[in-house]
PDB file of C-alpha atoms in Angstrom:
ATOM      1  CA  GLU A   1      10.310   9.402   8.155  1.00  0.00           C
ATOM      2  CA  ILE A   2       7.198   8.682  10.174  1.00  0.00           C
ATOM      3  CA  VAL A   3       7.249   5.275  11.822  1.00  0.00           C
ATOM      4  CA  LEU A   4       3.947   3.485  12.363  1.00  0.00           C
ATOM      5  CA  THR A   5       3.873   0.896  15.134  1.00  0.00           C
ATOM      6  CA  GLN A   6       1.013  -1.584  15.064  1.00  0.00           C
ATOM      7  CA  SER A   7      -0.060  -3.694  18.001  1.00  0.00           C
ATOM      8  CA  PRO A   8      -0.521  -6.440  18.719  1.00  0.00           C
ATOM      9  CA  ALA A   9       1.464  -8.291  16.085  1.00  0.00           C
ATOM     10  CA  THR A  10      -1.018 -11.164  16.264  1.00  0.00           C
ATOM     11  CA  LEU A  11      -4.576 -11.238  17.555  1.00  0.00           C
ATOM     12  CA  SER A  12      -6.153 -14.642  18.184  1.00  0.00           C
ATOM     13  CA  LEU A  13      -9.917 -14.423  18.309  1.00  0.00           C
ATOM     14  CA  SER A  14     -13.026 -16.451  17.524  1.00  0.00           C
ATOM     15  CA  PRO A  15     -15.718 -15.586  14.985  1.00  0.00           C
ATOM     16  CA  GLY A  16     -18.230 -13.217  16.528  1.00  0.00           C
ATOM     17  CA  GLU A  17     -15.698 -11.583  18.816  1.00  0.00           C
ATOM     18  CA  ARG A  18     -14.643  -7.945  18.686  1.00  0.00           C
ATOM     19  CA  ALA A  19     -11.202  -7.071  17.319  1.00  0.00           C
ATOM     20  CA  THR A  20      -9.345  -3.915  18.305  1.00  0.00           C
ATOM     21  CA  LEU A  21      -6.173  -3.067  16.382  1.00  0.00           C
ATOM     22  CA  SER A  22      -3.859  -0.196  17.255  1.00  0.00           C
ATOM     23  CA  CYS A  23      -1.587   1.990  15.143  1.00  0.00           C
ATOM     24  CA  ARG A  24       0.711   4.573  16.693  1.00  0.00           C
ATOM     25  CA  ALA A  25       2.550   7.205  14.650  1.00  0.00           C
ATOM     26  CA  SER A  26       5.933   8.649  15.633  1.00  0.00           C
ATOM     27  CA  GLN A  27       4.715  12.130  14.628  1.00  0.00           C
ATOM     28  CA  ASN A  28       1.394  13.854  14.192  1.00  0.00           C
ATOM     29  CA  VAL A  29      -0.315  12.767  10.973  1.00  0.00           C
ATOM     30  CA  ASN A  30      -3.631  14.494  11.763  1.00  0.00           C
ATOM     31  CA  ASP A  31      -6.238  12.201  10.175  1.00  0.00           C
ATOM     32  CA  TYR A  32      -4.142  11.199   7.159  1.00  0.00           C
ATOM     33  CA  LEU A  33      -4.369   7.539   8.093  1.00  0.00           C
ATOM     34  CA  ALA A  34      -5.660   4.582   6.124  1.00  0.00           C
ATOM     35  CA  TRP A  35      -6.258   0.933   6.980  1.00  0.00           C
ATOM     36  CA  TYR A  36      -5.822  -1.983   4.587  1.00  0.00           C
ATOM     37  CA  GLN A  37      -6.737  -5.645   4.736  1.00  0.00           C
ATOM     38  CA  GLN A  38      -4.601  -8.252   2.982  1.00  0.00           C
ATOM     39  CA  LYS A  39      -5.348 -11.926   2.516  1.00  0.00           C
ATOM     40  CA  PRO A  40      -2.762 -14.508   1.356  1.00  0.00           C
ATOM     41  CA  GLY A  41      -1.985 -14.230  -2.333  1.00  0.00           C
ATOM     42  CA  GLN A  42      -4.061 -11.084  -2.741  1.00  0.00           C
ATOM     43  CA  ALA A  43      -3.359  -7.401  -3.126  1.00  0.00           C
ATOM     44  CA  PRO A  44      -4.217  -5.143  -0.186  1.00  0.00           C
ATOM     45  CA  ARG A  45      -7.754  -3.736  -0.012  1.00  0.00           C
ATOM     46  CA  LEU A  46      -8.538  -0.293   1.347  1.00  0.00           C
ATOM     47  CA  LEU A  47     -10.884  -0.415   4.326  1.00  0.00           C
ATOM     48  CA  ILE A  48     -10.671   3.012   5.972  1.00  0.00           C
ATOM     49  CA  TYR A  49      -9.366   6.389   4.790  1.00  0.00           C
ATOM     50  CA  ASN A  50      -9.033   9.723   6.592  1.00  0.00           C
ATOM     51  CA  ALA A  51      -8.843   7.712   9.843  1.00  0.00           C
ATOM     52  CA  SER A  52     -12.574   7.039  10.095  1.00  0.00           C
ATOM     53  CA  ASN A  53     -14.213   6.894   6.661  1.00  0.00           C
ATOM     54  CA  ARG A  54     -15.164   3.492   5.282  1.00  0.00           C
ATOM     55  CA  ALA A  55     -14.190   2.864   1.674  1.00  0.00           C
ATOM     56  CA  THR A  56     -16.771   1.835  -0.884  1.00  0.00           C
ATOM     57  CA  GLY A  57     -18.325  -1.529  -0.179  1.00  0.00           C
ATOM     58  CA  ILE A  58     -16.726  -2.015   3.235  1.00  0.00           C
ATOM     59  CA  PRO A  59     -19.153  -3.498   5.776  1.00  0.00           C
ATOM     60  CA  ALA A  60     -20.286  -1.408   8.724  1.00  0.00           C
ATOM     61  CA  ARG A  61     -18.643  -3.800  11.194  1.00  0.00           C
ATOM     62  CA  PHE A  62     -15.344  -2.117  10.280  1.00  0.00           C
ATOM     63  CA  SER A  63     -14.742   1.238  11.924  1.00  0.00           C
ATOM     64  CA  GLY A  64     -11.749   3.506  12.368  1.00  0.00           C
ATOM     65  CA  SER A  65     -11.022   6.173  14.934  1.00  0.00           C
ATOM     66  CA  GLY A  66      -8.266   8.423  16.188  1.00  0.00           C
ATOM     67  CA  SER A  67      -6.224  11.412  15.107  1.00  0.00           C
ATOM     68  CA  GLY A  68      -2.758  12.791  15.636  1.00  0.00           C
ATOM     69  CA  THR A  69      -0.646   9.835  16.675  1.00  0.00           C
ATOM     70  CA  GLU A  70      -3.089   7.232  17.993  1.00  0.00           C
ATOM     71  CA  PHE A  71      -5.445   5.261  15.773  1.00  0.00           C
ATOM     72  CA  THR A  72      -7.691   2.258  16.143  1.00  0.00           C
ATOM     73  CA  LEU A  73      -9.364  -0.144  13.735  1.00  0.00           C
ATOM     74  CA  THR A  74     -12.292  -2.008  15.247  1.00  0.00           C
ATOM     75  CA  ILE A  75     -14.090  -4.993  13.803  1.00  0.00           C
ATOM     76  CA  SER A  76     -17.258  -5.233  15.843  1.00  0.00           C
ATOM     77  CA  SER A  77     -18.025  -8.916  15.247  1.00  0.00           C
ATOM     78  CA  LEU A  78     -15.547 -11.030  13.321  1.00  0.00           C
ATOM     79  CA  GLU A  79     -16.783 -12.885  10.272  1.00  0.00           C
ATOM     80  CA  PRO A  80     -14.820 -15.865   8.876  1.00  0.00           C
ATOM     81  CA  GLU A  81     -13.632 -13.753   5.937  1.00  0.00           C
ATOM     82  CA  ASP A  82     -12.111 -11.128   8.264  1.00  0.00           C
ATOM     83  CA  PHE A  83      -9.182 -13.298   9.340  1.00  0.00           C
ATOM     84  CA  ALA A  84      -6.319 -11.618   7.536  1.00  0.00           C
ATOM     85  CA  VAL A  85      -3.449  -9.186   8.013  1.00  0.00           C
ATOM     86  CA  TYR A  86      -4.231  -5.505   8.579  1.00  0.00           C
ATOM     87  CA  TYR A  87      -1.920  -2.598   7.837  1.00  0.00           C
ATOM     88  CA  CYS A  88      -2.143   1.076   8.660  1.00  0.00           C
ATOM     89  CA  GLN A  89      -0.639   3.654   6.296  1.00  0.00           C
ATOM     90  CA  GLN A  90       0.038   7.320   6.889  1.00  0.00           C
ATOM     91  CA  ARG A  91      -0.580   9.726   4.030  1.00  0.00           C
ATOM     92  CA  GLY A  92       0.291  12.977   5.725  1.00  0.00           C
ATOM     93  CA  HIS A  93       3.989  13.158   5.005  1.00  0.00           C
ATOM     94  CA  TRP A  94       6.498  11.947   2.425  1.00  0.00           C
ATOM     95  CA  PRO A  95       7.654   9.268   2.376  1.00  0.00           C
ATOM     96  CA  LEU A  96       4.413   7.397   2.796  1.00  0.00           C
ATOM     97  CA  THR A  97       4.832   4.620   5.333  1.00  0.00           C
ATOM     98  CA  PHE A  98       3.054   1.461   6.426  1.00  0.00           C
ATOM     99  CA  GLY A  99       2.891  -0.147   9.806  1.00  0.00           C
ATOM    100  CA  GLY A 100       4.283  -3.618  10.309  1.00  0.00           C
ATOM    101  CA  GLY A 101       0.842  -5.242  10.290  1.00  0.00           C
ATOM    102  CA  THR A 102      -1.440  -7.092  12.676  1.00  0.00           C
ATOM    103  CA  LYS A 103      -2.438 -10.639  11.861  1.00  0.00           C
ATOM    104  CA  VAL A 104      -5.943 -11.536  12.996  1.00  0.00           C
ATOM    105  CA  GLU A 105      -6.051 -15.307  13.281  1.00  0.00           C
ATOM    106  CA  ILE A 106      -8.687 -17.810  14.292  1.00  0.00           C
ATOM    107  CA  LYS A 107      -8.380 -18.921  17.894  1.00  0.00           C
TER     108      LYS A 107
ATOM    109  CA  GLU B   1     -13.760  -2.063 -14.390  1.00  0.00           C
ATOM    110  CA  VAL B   2     -10.442  -0.728 -13.167  1.00  0.00           C
ATOM    111  CA  GLN B   3      -7.504  -2.952 -14.037  1.00  0.00           C
ATOM    112  CA  LEU B   4      -3.819  -2.619 -13.267  1.00  0.00           C
ATOM    113  CA  LEU B   5      -1.493  -5.201 -14.744  1.00  0.00           C
ATOM    114  CA  GLU B   6       2.169  -5.284 -13.810  1.00  0.00           C
ATOM    115  CA  SER B   7       4.849  -6.925 -15.924  1.00  0.00           C
ATOM    116  CA  GLY B   8       8.617  -7.039 -16.267  1.00  0.00           C
ATOM    117  CA  GLY B   9       9.560  -8.918 -13.144  1.00  0.00           C
ATOM    118  CA  GLY B  10      12.027 -11.774 -13.111  1.00  0.00           C
ATOM    119  CA  LEU B  11      15.359 -13.044 -11.875  1.00  0.00           C
ATOM    120  CA  VAL B  12      18.265 -10.603 -11.999  1.00  0.00           C
ATOM    121  CA  GLN B  13      21.778 -10.673 -10.585  1.00  0.00           C
ATOM    122  CA  PRO B  14      22.886  -8.263  -7.874  1.00  0.00           C
ATOM    123  CA  GLY B  15      23.928  -4.990  -9.476  1.00  0.00           C
ATOM    124  CA  GLY B  16      21.650  -5.571 -12.429  1.00  0.00           C
ATOM    125  CA  SER B  17      18.715  -3.606 -13.784  1.00  0.00           C
ATOM    126  CA  LEU B  18      15.075  -4.233 -14.530  1.00  0.00           C
ATOM    127  CA  ARG B  19      12.168  -2.156 -15.781  1.00  0.00           C
ATOM    128  CA  LEU B  20       8.686  -2.828 -14.504  1.00  0.00           C
ATOM    129  CA  SER B  21       5.559  -1.712 -16.327  1.00  0.00           C
ATOM    130  CA  CYS B  22       2.009  -1.250 -15.146  1.00  0.00           C
ATOM    131  CA  ALA B  23      -0.776  -1.109 -17.728  1.00  0.00           C
ATOM    132  CA  ALA B  24      -3.860   0.755 -16.548  1.00  0.00           C
ATOM    133  CA  SER B  25      -7.394   0.541 -17.877  1.00  0.00           C
ATOM    134  CA  GLY B  26     -10.951   1.291 -16.824  1.00  0.00           C
ATOM    135  CA  PHE B  27     -10.293   4.812 -15.514  1.00  0.00           C
ATOM    136  CA  THR B  28      -8.813   8.121 -16.658  1.00  0.00           C
ATOM    137  CA  PHE B  29      -5.186   7.334 -15.923  1.00  0.00           C
ATOM    138  CA  ARG B  30      -3.876  10.892 -16.420  1.00  0.00           C
ATOM    139  CA  ASN B  31      -6.082  12.171 -13.578  1.00  0.00           C
ATOM    140  CA  TYR B  32      -4.516  10.037 -10.837  1.00  0.00           C
ATOM    141  CA  ALA B  33      -1.286   9.819  -8.955  1.00  0.00           C
ATOM    142  CA  MET B  34       0.242   6.359  -8.991  1.00  0.00           C
ATOM    143  CA  ILE B  35       2.415   4.505  -6.513  1.00  0.00           C
ATOM    144  CA  TRP B  36       4.621   1.434  -6.369  1.00  0.00           C
ATOM    145  CA  VAL B  37       4.509  -0.711  -3.243  1.00  0.00           C
ATOM    146  CA  ARG B  38       6.556  -3.841  -2.653  1.00  0.00           C
ATOM    147  CA  GLN B  39       6.279  -6.812  -0.367  1.00  0.00           C
ATOM    148  CA  ALA B  40       9.250  -9.021   0.375  1.00  0.00           C
ATOM    149  CA  PRO B  41       8.520 -12.707   0.955  1.00  0.00           C
ATOM    150  CA  VAL B  42       6.620 -13.212   4.198  1.00  0.00           C
ATOM    151  CA  LYS B  43       7.086  -9.536   5.044  1.00  0.00           C
ATOM    152  CA  GLY B  44       4.949  -6.432   5.291  1.00  0.00           C
ATOM    153  CA  LEU B  45       4.153  -3.712   2.799  1.00  0.00           C
ATOM    154  CA  GLU B  46       6.797  -1.143   1.864  1.00  0.00           C
ATOM    155  CA  TRP B  47       5.948   1.992  -0.115  1.00  0.00           C
ATOM    156  CA  VAL B  48       8.530   2.524  -2.871  1.00  0.00           C
ATOM    157  CA  SER B  49       7.617   5.508  -5.013  1.00  0.00           C
ATOM    158  CA  CYS B  50       4.918   7.905  -6.139  1.00  0.00           C
ATOM    159  CA  ILE B  51       4.421   9.923  -9.303  1.00  0.00           C
ATOM    160  CA  LEU B  52       1.819  12.642  -9.491  1.00  0.00           C
ATOM    161  CA  GLU B  53      -0.716  13.034 -12.282  1.00  0.00           C
ATOM    162  CA  GLY B  54       1.371  15.112 -14.686  1.00  0.00           C
ATOM    163  CA  GLY B  55       4.488  13.023 -14.273  1.00  0.00           C
ATOM    164  CA  HIS B  56       6.733  15.887 -13.204  1.00  0.00           C
ATOM    165  CA  THR B  57       6.678  15.313  -9.457  1.00  0.00           C
ATOM    166  CA  THR B  58       8.032  12.131  -7.936  1.00  0.00           C
ATOM    167  CA  TYR B  59       8.765  10.798  -4.476  1.00  0.00           C
ATOM    168  CA  TYR B  60      10.897   7.868  -3.325  1.00  0.00           C
ATOM    169  CA  ALA B  61      11.569   5.802  -0.240  1.00  0.00           C
ATOM    170  CA  ASP B  62      15.052   6.320   1.164  1.00  0.00           C
ATOM    171  CA  SER B  63      15.843   2.660   0.448  1.00  0.00           C
ATOM    172  CA  VAL B  64      15.528   3.144  -3.330  1.00  0.00           C
ATOM    173  CA  ARG B  65      16.277   6.821  -3.901  1.00  0.00           C
ATOM    174  CA  GLY B  66      19.052   7.243  -6.462  1.00  0.00           C
ATOM    175  CA  ARG B  67      18.614   3.691  -7.781  1.00  0.00           C
ATOM    176  CA  PHE B  68      14.960   3.582  -8.878  1.00  0.00           C
ATOM    177  CA  THR B  69      13.158   5.966 -11.240  1.00  0.00           C
ATOM    178  CA  VAL B  70       9.403   6.168 -11.640  1.00  0.00           C
ATOM    179  CA  SER B  71       7.839   7.541 -14.814  1.00  0.00           C
ATOM    180  CA  ARG B  72       4.569   7.428 -16.717  1.00  0.00           C
ATOM    181  CA  ASP B  73       3.219   7.754 -20.230  1.00  0.00           C
ATOM    182  CA  ASN B  74      -0.257   9.239 -19.977  1.00  0.00           C
ATOM    183  CA  SER B  75      -0.838   8.806 -23.707  1.00  0.00           C
ATOM    184  CA  LYS B  76      -0.431   5.042 -23.331  1.00  0.00           C
ATOM    185  CA  ASN B  77      -1.838   4.597 -19.810  1.00  0.00           C
ATOM    186  CA  LEU B  78       1.457   3.126 -18.653  1.00  0.00           C
ATOM    187  CA  LEU B  79       3.422   3.454 -15.433  1.00  0.00           C
ATOM    188  CA  TYR B  80       7.058   2.412 -15.159  1.00  0.00           C
ATOM    189  CA  LEU B  81       9.641   1.662 -12.514  1.00  0.00           C
ATOM    190  CA  GLU B  82      13.239   1.606 -13.691  1.00  0.00           C
ATOM    191  CA  MET B  83      15.342  -0.273 -11.144  1.00  0.00           C
ATOM    192  CA  ASN B  84      19.145  -0.114 -11.193  1.00  0.00           C
ATOM    193  CA  SER B  85      21.919  -1.365  -8.900  1.00  0.00           C
ATOM    194  CA  LEU B  86      19.581  -4.035  -7.609  1.00  0.00           C
ATOM    195  CA  ARG B  87      20.307  -5.698  -4.282  1.00  0.00           C
ATOM    196  CA  ALA B  88      19.158  -8.916  -2.658  1.00  0.00           C
ATOM    197  CA  GLU B  89      16.941  -6.867  -0.346  1.00  0.00           C
ATOM    198  CA  ASP B  90      15.003  -5.558  -3.361  1.00  0.00           C
ATOM    199  CA  THR B  91      13.563  -9.055  -3.833  1.00  0.00           C
ATOM    200  CA  ALA B  92       9.799  -8.648  -3.531  1.00  0.00           C
ATOM    201  CA  ILE B  93       6.466  -8.604  -5.280  1.00  0.00           C
ATOM    202  CA  TYR B  94       6.013  -5.130  -6.752  1.00  0.00           C
ATOM    203  CA  HIS B  95       2.480  -3.732  -6.938  1.00  0.00           C
ATOM    204  CA  CYS B  96       1.322  -0.627  -8.742  1.00  0.00           C
ATOM    205  CA  ALA B  97      -1.698   1.196  -7.340  1.00  0.00           C
ATOM    206  CA  THR B  98      -3.719   4.358  -7.765  1.00  0.00           C
ATOM    207  CA  TYR B  99      -3.234   6.950  -5.032  1.00  0.00           C
ATOM    208  CA  GLN B 100      -5.354   9.734  -3.625  1.00  0.00           C
ATOM    209  CA  GLN B 101      -4.308  11.360  -0.385  1.00  0.00           C
ATOM    210  CA  ARG B 102      -7.831  12.125   0.861  1.00  0.00           C
ATOM    211  CA  LEU B 103     -10.181  10.114  -1.332  1.00  0.00           C
ATOM    212  CA  PRO B 104     -10.832   6.381  -1.574  1.00  0.00           C
ATOM    213  CA  PHE B 105     -10.097   5.673  -5.263  1.00  0.00           C
ATOM    214  CA  ASP B 106      -7.682   2.920  -4.393  1.00  0.00           C
ATOM    215  CA  ASN B 107      -6.927   0.104  -6.827  1.00  0.00           C
ATOM    216  CA  TRP B 108      -4.065  -2.357  -6.894  1.00  0.00           C
ATOM    217  CA  GLY B 109      -2.538  -4.723  -9.382  1.00  0.00           C
ATOM    218  CA  GLN B 110      -1.714  -8.293  -8.411  1.00  0.00           C
ATOM    219  CA  GLY B 111       1.988  -7.576  -8.629  1.00  0.00           C
ATOM    220  CA  THR B 112       5.081  -8.846 -10.390  1.00  0.00           C
ATOM    221  CA  LEU B 113       7.854 -10.773  -8.655  1.00  0.00           C
ATOM    222  CA  VAL B 114      11.407  -9.451  -8.723  1.00  0.00           C
ATOM    223  CA  THR B 115      14.117 -11.800  -7.493  1.00  0.00           C
ATOM    224  CA  VAL B 116      17.653 -10.496  -7.066  1.00  0.00           C
ATOM    225  CA  SER B 117      20.057 -13.387  -6.715  1.00  0.00           C
ATOM    226  CA  SER B 118      23.265 -14.744  -8.173  1.00  0.00           C
TER     227      SER B 118
END
């Protein structure tokens, strides 16, 4: 099973600041990596697929990069609605796995 | 509009069984793989199972393999998760979702709560 390690666990930032979230895979997943956003009481929402492609309707301030075992989600300038928990998911190998999540909170 | 509506959750004793359903609408259900993902209280996301479009190929997380069975009825646009030998650690909200490995057709239901407790 591929283990995804996300860091940091919590990111405390102010609106307008840049957020950089990391996801490290225990094995090569090529670019089979997705990022999700989840807000309290809501289902997860797909932000990024294939490591760097934005899903439909996702604002340009969200960007993904990386391949192999190291991946990054960047939010260029945080909006109030971006404070949430973010998960990476690898889709390259069964079983599918999620990272433990990064909570982006208001500083 | 794509809709996924889970049902069948509830309170069950350890060792008991439960069957979850997921009713799909707004898209051609038979053309998409489907997954179940769960989230324990105040915890992260855990992938549970996947069933491919035709219903003949399934995958499971190690934590549920041998106890849970995923199935689908493409004529009724329904997805199922049969859960047996339930344990306290199976307590979670269970979401069904569409799945595409390389494409972004990604839709989730709001989930149904399963509580395993005596």
